[in-house]
Amino acid sequence: MANKTKILLIVEGAKREVELVEKLLQEYKVKVEREIYVYGTNIYELYEKVFLGNEDEMDSIDLLQKLKEKDSNNPILDEKFSDIILIFDYDPQDNRYSEERIKLMLDYFSESTENGKLYINYPMLESYKHFKSFPDEEYIKRKVDFELVKKGKYKEIVGKEAKITKINKFTKDVFNEIIISNIKKANYITSNLEDLKSIKEIYNSINESDVLDIQNNLLLNEKQIYVLNTSVFFICDYNFELILKN
């Protein structure tokens, strides 16, 4: 997100995602003009609205114009933005879940200054809280059974296991631990290696599409999902040095 002038954050829900985004910006003292657009439903609904029937004409798709078709009276969608960020849950329990569709969206939304940058949370946003301690040495291998996600039990699990559950208790130091732990975990998921390089080098080597492929395969073959939060990475893309400063 170089030369940012105004960013648009498109989020799935009106409360949890907004609280996390605003708390991250507050703790890292990010001063940037922004608008938050609440889409109000999940990533598969977004696919149907934006891409379904237009897969062969993706280069001509205008995301904001597509959103205006659903929400024509929202003035945010008439503004100009230097960057677009999308934050959505993996939601494999949705009956519209499709490996191909979610992969298409991740590949399409790969750059914030162009089509937008998509951050997927596995299995959902609450994964950013799923730390039993700080540091949490078990986090790198933490998974959740798909059946528990399907039954709507994941939030309950996080509520019982997380060291911190209230958003106002998260500090910059805690977020640093969360971000770095998720960077290391994304690297571990795709390479089965512990951190061998600097954290910035590790982050720059992460391939989100590979992460998604492995999550899809794990879901198919073992009915499990790696707990992983990528929405916190938007701070890295804004300015990686923010998480390295004390």
JSON list of N, CA and C in Angstrom, two decimals, residues 95-166:
[
{"chain": "A", "resi": 95, "resn": "ASN", "atom": "N", "xyz": [-22.96, -23.71, 2.41]},
{"chain": "A", "resi": 95, "resn": "ASN", "atom": "CA", "xyz": [-23.24, -24.69, 1.36]},
{"chain": "A", "resi": 95, "resn": "ASN", "atom": "C", "xyz": [-22.78, -24.23, -0.02]},
{"chain": "A", "resi": 96, "resn": "ARG", "atom": "N", "xyz": [-22.31, -22.98, -0.12]},
{"chain": "A", "resi": 96, "resn": "ARG", "atom": "CA", "xyz": [-21.78, -22.49, -1.40]},
{"chain": "A", "resi": 96, "resn": "ARG", "atom": "C", "xyz": [-20.26, -22.54, -1.43]},
{"chain": "A", "resi": 97, "resn": "TYR", "atom": "N", "xyz": [-19.66, -23.07, -0.36]},
{"chain": "A", "resi": 97, "resn": "TYR", "atom": "CA", "xyz": [-18.20, -23.20, -0.33]},
{"chain": "A", "resi": 97, "resn": "TYR", "atom": "C", "xyz": [-17.71, -23.93, -1.57]},
{"chain": "A", "resi": 98, "resn": "SER", "atom": "N", "xyz": [-16.66, -23.39, -2.15]},
{"chain": "A", "resi": 98, "resn": "SER", "atom": "CA", "xyz": [-16.07, -23.99, -3.36]},
{"chain": "A", "resi": 98, "resn": "SER", "atom": "C", "xyz": [-14.59, -23.66, -3.39]},
{"chain": "A", "resi": 99, "resn": "GLU", "atom": "N", "xyz": [-13.75, -24.69, -3.49]},
{"chain": "A", "resi": 99, "resn": "GLU", "atom": "CA", "xyz": [-12.31, -24.46, -3.59]},
{"chain": "A", "resi": 99, "resn": "GLU", "atom": "C", "xyz": [-11.99, -23.54, -4.76]},
{"chain": "A", "resi": 100, "resn": "GLU", "atom": "N", "xyz": [-12.63, -23.79, -5.89]},
{"chain": "A", "resi": 100, "resn": "GLU", "atom": "CA", "xyz": [-12.32, -23.03, -7.09]},
{"chain": "A", "resi": 100, "resn": "GLU", "atom": "C", "xyz": [-12.72, -21.57, -6.95]},
{"chain": "A", "resi": 101, "resn": "ARG", "atom": "N", "xyz": [-13.87, -21.32, -6.37]},
{"chain": "A", "resi": 101, "resn": "ARG", "atom": "CA", "xyz": [-14.37, -19.95, -6.28]},
{"chain": "A", "resi": 101, "resn": "ARG", "atom": "C", "xyz": [-13.55, -19.11, -5.30]},
{"chain": "A", "resi": 102, "resn": "ILE", "atom": "N", "xyz": [-13.24, -19.68, -4.14]},
{"chain": "A", "resi": 102, "resn": "ILE", "atom": "CA", "xyz": [-12.48, -18.90, -3.17]},
{"chain": "A", "resi": 102, "resn": "ILE", "atom": "C", "xyz": [-11.05, -18.68, -3.67]},
{"chain": "A", "resi": 103, "resn": "LYS", "atom": "N", "xyz": [-10.51, -19.66, -4.41]},
{"chain": "A", "resi": 103, "resn": "LYS", "atom": "CA", "xyz": [-9.18, -19.50, -5.00]},
{"chain": "A", "resi": 103, "resn": "LYS", "atom": "C", "xyz": [-9.19, -18.40, -6.05]},
{"chain": "A", "resi": 104, "resn": "LEU", "atom": "N", "xyz": [-10.23, -18.37, -6.86]},
{"chain": "A", "resi": 104, "resn": "LEU", "atom": "CA", "xyz": [-10.35, -17.33, -7.88]},
{"chain": "A", "resi": 104, "resn": "LEU", "atom": "C", "xyz": [-10.35, -15.95, -7.24]},
{"chain": "A", "resi": 105, "resn": "MET", "atom": "N", "xyz": [-11.10, -15.80, -6.16]},
{"chain": "A", "resi": 105, "resn": "MET", "atom": "CA", "xyz": [-11.17, -14.50, -5.50]},
{"chain": "A", "resi": 105, "resn": "MET", "atom": "C", "xyz": [-9.84, -14.10, -4.89]},
{"chain": "A", "resi": 106, "resn": "LEU", "atom": "N", "xyz": [-9.15, -15.06, -4.26]},
{"chain": "A", "resi": 106, "resn": "LEU", "atom": "CA", "xyz": [-7.86, -14.74, -3.65]},
{"chain": "A", "resi": 106, "resn": "LEU", "atom": "C", "xyz": [-6.85, -14.33, -4.71]},
{"chain": "A", "resi": 107, "resn": "ASP", "atom": "N", "xyz": [-6.88, -15.00, -5.85]},
{"chain": "A", "resi": 107, "resn": "ASP", "atom": "CA", "xyz": [-5.98, -14.65, -6.95]},
{"chain": "A", "resi": 107, "resn": "ASP", "atom": "C", "xyz": [-6.33, -13.30, -7.56]},
{"chain": "A", "resi": 108, "resn": "TYR", "atom": "N", "xyz": [-7.62, -13.02, -7.65]},
{"chain": "A", "resi": 108, "resn": "TYR", "atom": "CA", "xyz": [-8.07, -11.76, -8.25]},
{"chain": "A", "resi": 108, "resn": "TYR", "atom": "C", "xyz": [-7.78, -10.58, -7.33]},
{"chain": "A", "resi": 109, "resn": "PHE", "atom": "N", "xyz": [-8.10, -10.74, -6.05]},
{"chain": "A", "resi": 109, "resn": "PHE", "atom": "CA", "xyz": [-7.87, -9.67, -5.08]},
{"chain": "A", "resi": 109, "resn": "PHE", "atom": "C", "xyz": [-6.49, -9.86, -4.45]},
{"chain": "A", "resi": 110, "resn": "SER", "atom": "N", "xyz": [-5.46, -9.57, -5.21]},
{"chain": "A", "resi": 110, "resn": "SER", "atom": "CA", "xyz": [-4.08, -9.83, -4.77]},
{"chain": "A", "resi": 110, "resn": "SER", "atom": "C", "xyz": [-3.26, -8.58, -4.55]},
{"chain": "A", "resi": 111, "resn": "GLU", "atom": "N", "xyz": [-3.81, -7.42, -4.91]},
{"chain": "A", "resi": 111, "resn": "GLU", "atom": "CA", "xyz": [-3.03, -6.18, -4.79]},
{"chain": "A", "resi": 111, "resn": "GLU", "atom": "C", "xyz": [-3.98, -5.03, -4.42]},
{"chain": "A", "resi": 112, "resn": "SER", "atom": "N", "xyz": [-3.70, -4.40, -3.29]},
{"chain": "A", "resi": 112, "resn": "SER", "atom": "CA", "xyz": [-4.64, -3.39, -2.77]},
{"chain": "A", "resi": 112, "resn": "SER", "atom": "C", "xyz": [-4.78, -2.19, -3.67]},
{"chain": "A", "resi": 113, "resn": "THR", "atom": "N", "xyz": [-3.75, -1.86, -4.43]},
{"chain": "A", "resi": 113, "resn": "THR", "atom": "CA", "xyz": [-3.81, -0.67, -5.29]},
{"chain": "A", "resi": 113, "resn": "THR", "atom": "C", "xyz": [-4.45, -0.95, -6.64]},
{"chain": "A", "resi": 114, "resn": "GLU", "atom": "N", "xyz": [-4.77, -2.21, -6.90]},
{"chain": "A", "resi": 114, "resn": "GLU", "atom": "CA", "xyz": [-5.40, -2.57, -8.17]},
{"chain": "A", "resi": 114, "resn": "GLU", "atom": "C", "xyz": [-6.83, -3.06, -7.92]},
{"chain": "A", "resi": 115, "resn": "ASN", "atom": "N", "xyz": [-7.06, -4.37, -7.97]},
{"chain": "A", "resi": 115, "resn": "ASN", "atom": "CA", "xyz": [-8.42, -4.88, -7.76]},
{"chain": "A", "resi": 115, "resn": "ASN", "atom": "C", "xyz": [-8.83, -4.89, -6.29]},
{"chain": "A", "resi": 116, "resn": "GLY", "atom": "N", "xyz": [-7.84, -4.83, -5.40]},
{"chain": "A", "resi": 116, "resn": "GLY", "atom": "CA", "xyz": [-8.08, -4.95, -3.97]},
{"chain": "A", "resi": 116, "resn": "GLY", "atom": "C", "xyz": [-7.28, -6.11, -3.42]},
{"chain": "A", "resi": 117, "resn": "LYS", "atom": "N", "xyz": [-7.10, -6.13, -2.11]},
{"chain": "A", "resi": 117, "resn": "LYS", "atom": "CA", "xyz": [-6.33, -7.18, -1.44]},
{"chain": "A", "resi": 117, "resn": "LYS", "atom": "C", "xyz": [-7.25, -7.90, -0.47]},
{"chain": "A", "resi": 118, "resn": "LEU", "atom": "N", "xyz": [-7.38, -9.23, -0.66]},
{"chain": "A", "resi": 118, "resn": "LEU", "atom": "CA", "xyz": [-8.26, -10.05, 0.18]},
{"chain": "A", "resi": 118, "resn": "LEU", "atom": "C", "xyz": [-7.46, -10.74, 1.27]},
{"chain": "A", "resi": 119, "resn": "TYR", "atom": "N", "xyz": [-7.94, -10.60, 2.51]},
{"chain": "A", "resi": 119, "resn": "TYR", "atom": "CA", "xyz": [-7.37, -11.29, 3.66]},
{"chain": "A", "resi": 119, "resn": "TYR", "atom": "C", "xyz": [-8.42, -12.27, 4.17]},
{"chain": "A", "resi": 120, "resn": "ILE", "atom": "N", "xyz": [-8.07, -13.56, 4.19]},
{"chain": "A", "resi": 120, "resn": "ILE", "atom": "CA", "xyz": [-9.00, -14.60, 4.63]},
{"chain": "A", "resi": 120, "resn": "ILE", "atom": "C", "xyz": [-8.63, -15.06, 6.02]},
{"chain": "A", "resi": 121, "resn": "ASN", "atom": "N", "xyz": [-9.62, -15.16, 6.90]},
{"chain": "A", "resi": 121, "resn": "ASN", "atom": "CA", "xyz": [-9.39, -15.66, 8.26]},
{"chain": "A", "resi": 121, "resn": "ASN", "atom": "C", "xyz": [-9.89, -17.09, 8.38]},
{"chain": "A", "resi": 122, "resn": "TYR", "atom": "N", "xyz": [-9.05, -17.95, 8.94]},
{"chain": "A", "resi": 122, "resn": "TYR", "atom": "CA", "xyz": [-9.35, -19.38, 9.05]},
{"chain": "A", "resi": 122, "resn": "TYR", "atom": "C", "xyz": [-9.54, -19.76, 10.52]},
{"chain": "A", "resi": 123, "resn": "PRO", "atom": "N", "xyz": [-10.63, -20.37, 10.92]},
{"chain": "A", "resi": 123, "resn": "PRO", "atom": "CA", "xyz": [-11.84, -20.52, 10.12]},
{"chain": "A", "resi": 123, "resn": "PRO", "atom": "C", "xyz": [-12.67, -19.24, 10.06]},
{"chain": "A", "resi": 124, "resn": "MET", "atom": "N", "xyz": [-12.35, -18.28, 10.97]},
{"chain": "A", "resi": 124, "resn": "MET", "atom": "CA", "xyz": [-13.10, -17.03, 11.01]},
{"chain": "A", "resi": 124, "resn": "MET", "atom": "C", "xyz": [-12.30, -15.98, 11.77]},
{"chain": "A", "resi": 125, "resn": "LEU", "atom": "N", "xyz": [-12.85, -14.78, 11.86]},
{"chain": "A", "resi": 125, "resn": "LEU", "atom": "CA", "xyz": [-12.13, -13.64, 12.42]},
{"chain": "A", "resi": 125, "resn": "LEU", "atom": "C", "xyz": [-11.57, -13.90, 13.81]},
{"chain": "A", "resi": 126, "resn": "GLU", "atom": "N", "xyz": [-12.31, -14.64, 14.65]},
{"chain": "A", "resi": 126, "resn": "GLU", "atom": "CA", "xyz": [-11.90, -14.86, 16.04]},
{"chain": "A", "resi": 126, "resn": "GLU", "atom": "C", "xyz": [-10.57, -15.58, 16.17]},
{"chain": "A", "resi": 127, "resn": "SER", "atom": "N", "xyz": [-10.02, -16.07, 15.08]},
{"chain": "A", "resi": 127, "resn": "SER", "atom": "CA", "xyz": [-8.72, -16.73, 15.14]},
{"chain": "A", "resi": 127, "resn": "SER", "atom": "C", "xyz": [-7.63, -15.80, 15.68]},
{"chain": "A", "resi": 128, "resn": "TYR", "atom": "N", "xyz": [-7.81, -14.48, 15.54]},
{"chain": "A", "resi": 128, "resn": "TYR", "atom": "CA", "xyz": [-6.79, -13.57, 16.06]},
{"chain": "A", "resi": 128, "resn": "TYR", "atom": "C", "xyz": [-6.70, -13.62, 17.59]},
{"chain": "A", "resi": 129, "resn": "LYS", "atom": "N", "xyz": [-7.77, -14.09, 18.24]},
{"chain": "A", "resi": 129, "resn": "LYS", "atom": "CA", "xyz": [-7.78, -14.20, 19.70]},
{"chain": "A", "resi": 129, "resn": "LYS", "atom": "C", "xyz": [-7.30, -15.56, 20.21]},
{"chain": "A", "resi": 130, "resn": "HIS", "atom": "N", "xyz": [-7.12, -16.52, 19.32]},
{"chain": "A", "resi": 130, "resn": "HIS", "atom": "CA", "xyz": [-6.97, -17.91, 19.74]},
{"chain": "A", "resi": 130, "resn": "HIS", "atom": "C", "xyz": [-5.55, -18.22, 20.24]},
{"chain": "A", "resi": 131, "resn": "PHE", "atom": "N", "xyz": [-5.13, -17.46, 21.22]},
{"chain": "A", "resi": 131, "resn": "PHE", "atom": "CA", "xyz": [-3.83, -17.64, 21.86]},
{"chain": "A", "resi": 131, "resn": "PHE", "atom": "C", "xyz": [-4.06, -17.94, 23.34]},
{"chain": "A", "resi": 132, "resn": "LYS", "atom": "N", "xyz": [-3.53, -19.04, 23.80]},
{"chain": "A", "resi": 132, "resn": "LYS", "atom": "CA", "xyz": [-3.71, -19.43, 25.20]},
{"chain": "A", "resi": 132, "resn": "LYS", "atom": "C", "xyz": [-2.74, -18.70, 26.11]},
{"chain": "A", "resi": 133, "resn": "SER", "atom": "N", "xyz": [-1.69, -18.16, 25.51]},
{"chain": "A", "resi": 133, "resn": "SER", "atom": "CA", "xyz": [-0.68, -17.40, 26.25]},
{"chain": "A", "resi": 133, "resn": "SER", "atom": "C", "xyz": [0.08, -16.55, 25.24]},
{"chain": "A", "resi": 134, "resn": "PHE", "atom": "N", "xyz": [0.91, -15.67, 25.73]},
{"chain": "A", "resi": 134, "resn": "PHE", "atom": "CA", "xyz": [1.78, -14.86, 24.87]},
{"chain": "A", "resi": 134, "resn": "PHE", "atom": "C", "xyz": [3.21, -14.92, 25.40]},
{"chain": "A", "resi": 135, "resn": "PRO", "atom": "N", "xyz": [4.13, -15.61, 24.73]},
{"chain": "A", "resi": 135, "resn": "PRO", "atom": "CA", "xyz": [3.91, -16.35, 23.48]},
{"chain": "A", "resi": 135, "resn": "PRO", "atom": "C", "xyz": [3.17, -17.66, 23.73]},
{"chain": "A", "resi": 136, "resn": "ASP", "atom": "N", "xyz": [2.65, -18.22, 22.64]},
{"chain": "A", "resi": 136, "resn": "ASP", "atom": "CA", "xyz": [1.92, -19.48, 22.68]},
{"chain": "A", "resi": 136, "resn": "ASP", "atom": "C", "xyz": [2.63, -20.46, 21.73]},
{"chain": "A", "resi": 137, "resn": "GLU", "atom": "N", "xyz": [3.45, -21.32, 22.28]},
{"chain": "A", "resi": 137, "resn": "GLU", "atom": "CA", "xyz": [4.25, -22.22, 21.46]},
{"chain": "A", "resi": 137, "resn": "GLU", "atom": "C", "xyz": [3.41, -23.24, 20.71]},
{"chain": "A", "resi": 138, "resn": "GLU", "atom": "N", "xyz": [2.20, -23.48, 21.18]},
{"chain": "A", "resi": 138, "resn": "GLU", "atom": "CA", "xyz": [1.32, -24.46, 20.53]},
{"chain": "A", "resi": 138, "resn": "GLU", "atom": "C", "xyz": [0.58, -23.88, 19.32]},
{"chain": "A", "resi": 139, "resn": "TYR", "atom": "N", "xyz": [0.58, -22.54, 19.21]},
{"chain": "A", "resi": 139, "resn": "TYR", "atom": "CA", "xyz": [-0.25, -21.91, 18.18]},
{"chain": "A", "resi": 139, "resn": "TYR", "atom": "C", "xyz": [0.15, -22.35, 16.77]},
{"chain": "A", "resi": 140, "resn": "ILE", "atom": "N", "xyz": [1.43, -22.53, 16.54]},
{"chain": "A", "resi": 140, "resn": "ILE", "atom": "CA", "xyz": [1.91, -22.80, 15.19]},
{"chain": "A", "resi": 140, "resn": "ILE", "atom": "C", "xyz": [1.30, -24.07, 14.59]},
{"chain": "A", "resi": 141, "resn": "LYS", "atom": "N", "xyz": [0.89, -25.01, 15.44]},
{"chain": "A", "resi": 141, "resn": "LYS", "atom": "CA", "xyz": [0.29, -26.25, 14.94]},
{"chain": "A", "resi": 141, "resn": "LYS", "atom": "C", "xyz": [-1.20, -26.37, 15.27]},
{"chain": "A", "resi": 142, "resn": "ARG", "atom": "N", "xyz": [-1.78, -25.29, 15.79]},
{"chain": "A", "resi": 142, "resn": "ARG", "atom": "CA", "xyz": [-3.18, -25.37, 16.23]},
{"chain": "A", "resi": 142, "resn": "ARG", "atom": "C", "xyz": [-4.14, -25.52, 15.05]},
{"chain": "A", "resi": 143, "resn": "LYS", "atom": "N", "xyz": [-5.03, -26.49, 15.19]},
{"chain": "A", "resi": 143, "resn": "LYS", "atom": "CA", "xyz": [-6.08, -26.74, 14.20]},
{"chain": "A", "resi": 143, "resn": "LYS", "atom": "C", "xyz": [-7.42, -26.78, 14.92]},
{"chain": "A", "resi": 144, "resn": "VAL", "atom": "N", "xyz": [-8.48, -26.76, 14.14]},
{"chain": "A", "resi": 144, "resn": "VAL", "atom": "CA", "xyz": [-9.82, -26.92, 14.70]},
{"chain": "A", "resi": 144, "resn": "VAL", "atom": "C", "xyz": [-10.56, -27.92, 13.83]},
{"chain": "A", "resi": 145, "resn": "ASP", "atom": "N", "xyz": [-11.35, -28.77, 14.44]},
{"chain": "A", "resi": 145, "resn": "ASP", "atom": "CA", "xyz": [-12.14, -29.74, 13.69]},
{"chain": "A", "resi": 145, "resn": "ASP", "atom": "C", "xyz": [-13.27, -29.04, 12.94]},
{"chain": "A", "resi": 146, "resn": "PHE", "atom": "N", "xyz": [-13.42, -29.43, 11.69]},
{"chain": "A", "resi": 146, "resn": "PHE", "atom": "CA", "xyz": [-14.45, -28.82, 10.86]},
{"chain": "A", "resi": 146, "resn": "PHE", "atom": "C", "xyz": [-15.85, -29.00, 11.45]},
{"chain": "A", "resi": 147, "resn": "GLU", "atom": "N", "xyz": [-16.10, -30.14, 12.07]},
{"chain": "A", "resi": 147, "resn": "GLU", "atom": "CA", "xyz": [-17.43, -30.39, 12.64]},
{"chain": "A", "resi": 147, "resn": "GLU", "atom": "C", "xyz": [-17.78, -29.36, 13.70]},
{"chain": "A", "resi": 148, "resn": "LEU", "atom": "N", "xyz": [-16.78, -28.93, 14.47]},
{"chain": "A", "resi": 148, "resn": "LEU", "atom": "CA", "xyz": [-17.03, -27.91, 15.49]},
{"chain": "A", "resi": 148, "resn": "LEU", "atom": "C", "xyz": [-17.34, -26.56, 14.84]},
{"chain": "A", "resi": 149, "resn": "VAL", "atom": "N", "xyz": [-16.64, -26.25, 13.75]},
{"chain": "A", "resi": 149, "resn": "VAL", "atom": "CA", "xyz": [-16.92, -25.02, 13.02]},
{"chain": "A", "resi": 149, "resn": "VAL", "atom": "C", "xyz": [-18.32, -25.09, 12.42]},
{"chain": "A", "resi": 150, "resn": "LYS", "atom": "N", "xyz": [-18.64, -26.23, 11.84]},
{"chain": "A", "resi": 150, "resn": "LYS", "atom": "CA", "xyz": [-19.95, -26.42, 11.20]},
{"chain": "A", "resi": 150, "resn": "LYS", "atom": "C", "xyz": [-21.08, -26.25, 12.20]},
{"chain": "A", "resi": 151, "resn": "LYS", "atom": "N", "xyz": [-20.84, -26.67, 13.44]},
{"chain": "A", "resi": 151, "resn": "LYS", "atom": "CA", "xyz": [-21.86, -26.57, 14.49]},
{"chain": "A", "resi": 151, "resn": "LYS", "atom": "C", "xyz": [-21.87, -25.20, 15.18]},
{"chain": "A", "resi": 152, "resn": "GLY", "atom": "N", "xyz": [-21.03, -24.28, 14.70]},
{"chain": "A", "resi": 152, "resn": "GLY", "atom": "CA", "xyz": [-20.99, -22.94, 15.28]},
{"chain": "A", "resi": 152, "resn": "GLY", "atom": "C", "xyz": [-20.32, -22.87, 16.63]},
{"chain": "A", "resi": 153, "resn": "LYS", "atom": "N", "xyz": [-19.39, -23.80, 16.89]},
{"chain": "A", "resi": 153, "resn": "LYS", "atom": "CA", "xyz": [-18.76, -23.89, 18.20]},
{"chain": "A", "resi": 153, "resn": "LYS", "atom": "C", "xyz": [-17.43, -23.13, 18.30]},
{"chain": "A", "resi": 154, "resn": "TYR", "atom": "N", "xyz": [-16.92, -22.62, 17.18]},
{"chain": "A", "resi": 154, "resn": "TYR", "atom": "CA", "xyz": [-15.56, -22.06, 17.24]},
{"chain": "A", "resi": 154, "resn": "TYR", "atom": "C", "xyz": [-15.45, -20.85, 18.16]},
{"chain": "A", "resi": 155, "resn": "LYS", "atom": "N", "xyz": [-16.40, -19.95, 18.11]},
{"chain": "A", "resi": 155, "resn": "LYS", "atom": "CA", "xyz": [-16.35, -18.77, 18.99]},
{"chain": "A", "resi": 155, "resn": "LYS", "atom": "C", "xyz": [-16.35, -19.20, 20.46]},
{"chain": "A", "resi": 156, "resn": "GLU", "atom": "N", "xyz": [-17.13, -20.24, 20.76]},
{"chain": "A", "resi": 156, "resn": "GLU", "atom": "CA", "xyz": [-17.19, -20.75, 22.13]},
{"chain": "A", "resi": 156, "resn": "GLU", "atom": "C", "xyz": [-15.83, -21.31, 22.55]},
{"chain": "A", "resi": 157, "resn": "ILE", "atom": "N", "xyz": [-15.18, -22.02, 21.64]},
{"chain": "A", "resi": 157, "resn": "ILE", "atom": "CA", "xyz": [-13.84, -22.58, 21.92]},
{"chain": "A", "resi": 157, "resn": "ILE", "atom": "C", "xyz": [-12.86, -21.46, 22.22]},
{"chain": "A", "resi": 158, "resn": "VAL", "atom": "N", "xyz": [-12.87, -20.44, 21.38]},
{"chain": "A", "resi": 158, "resn": "VAL", "atom": "CA", "xyz": [-11.96, -19.30, 21.58]},
{"chain": "A", "resi": 158, "resn": "VAL", "atom": "C", "xyz": [-12.27, -18.62, 22.90]},
{"chain": "A", "resi": 159, "resn": "GLY", "atom": "N", "xyz": [-13.53, -18.45, 23.21]},
{"chain": "A", "resi": 159, "resn": "GLY", "atom": "CA", "xyz": [-13.91, -17.83, 24.47]},
{"chain": "A", "resi": 159, "resn": "GLY", "atom": "C", "xyz": [-13.39, -18.56, 25.68]},
{"chain": "A", "resi": 160, "resn": "LYS", "atom": "N", "xyz": [-13.30, -19.88, 25.59]},
{"chain": "A", "resi": 160, "resn": "LYS", "atom": "CA", "xyz": [-12.81, -20.69, 26.71]},
{"chain": "A", "resi": 160, "resn": "LYS", "atom": "C", "xyz": [-11.28, -20.75, 26.76]},
{"chain": "A", "resi": 161, "resn": "GLU", "atom": "N", "xyz": [-10.64, -20.75, 25.61]},
{"chain": "A", "resi": 161, "resn": "GLU", "atom": "CA", "xyz": [-9.20, -21.00, 25.56]},
{"chain": "A", "resi": 161, "resn": "GLU", "atom": "C", "xyz": [-8.34, -19.74, 25.49]},
{"chain": "A", "resi": 162, "resn": "ALA", "atom": "N", "xyz": [-8.89, -18.65, 24.98]},
{"chain": "A", "resi": 162, "resn": "ALA", "atom": "CA", "xyz": [-8.07, -17.46, 24.74]},
{"chain": "A", "resi": 162, "resn": "ALA", "atom": "C", "xyz": [-7.67, -16.77, 26.03]},
{"chain": "A", "resi": 163, "resn": "LYS", "atom": "N", "xyz": [-6.42, -16.32, 26.07]},
{"chain": "A", "resi": 163, "resn": "LYS", "atom": "CA", "xyz": [-5.93, -15.57, 27.23]},
{"chain": "A", "resi": 163, "resn": "LYS", "atom": "C", "xyz": [-6.60, -14.21, 27.30]},
{"chain": "A", "resi": 164, "resn": "ILE", "atom": "N", "xyz": [-6.82, -13.58, 26.14]},
{"chain": "A", "resi": 164, "resn": "ILE", "atom": "CA", "xyz": [-7.49, -12.28, 26.07]},
{"chain": "A", "resi": 164, "resn": "ILE", "atom": "C", "xyz": [-8.67, -12.40, 25.12]},
{"chain": "A", "resi": 165, "resn": "THR", "atom": "N", "xyz": [-9.83, -11.96, 25.54]},
{"chain": "A", "resi": 165, "resn": "THR", "atom": "CA", "xyz": [-11.02, -12.03, 24.69]},
{"chain": "A", "resi": 165, "resn": "THR", "atom": "C", "xyz": [-11.62, -10.65, 24.39]},
{"chain": "A", "resi": 166, "resn": "LYS", "atom": "N", "xyz": [-11.37, -9.66, 25.24]},
{"chain": "A", "resi": 166, "resn": "LYS", "atom": "CA", "xyz": [-11.96, -8.34, 25.05]},
{"chain": "A", "resi": 166, "resn": "LYS", "atom": "C", "xyz": [-11.05, -7.48, 24.18]}
]
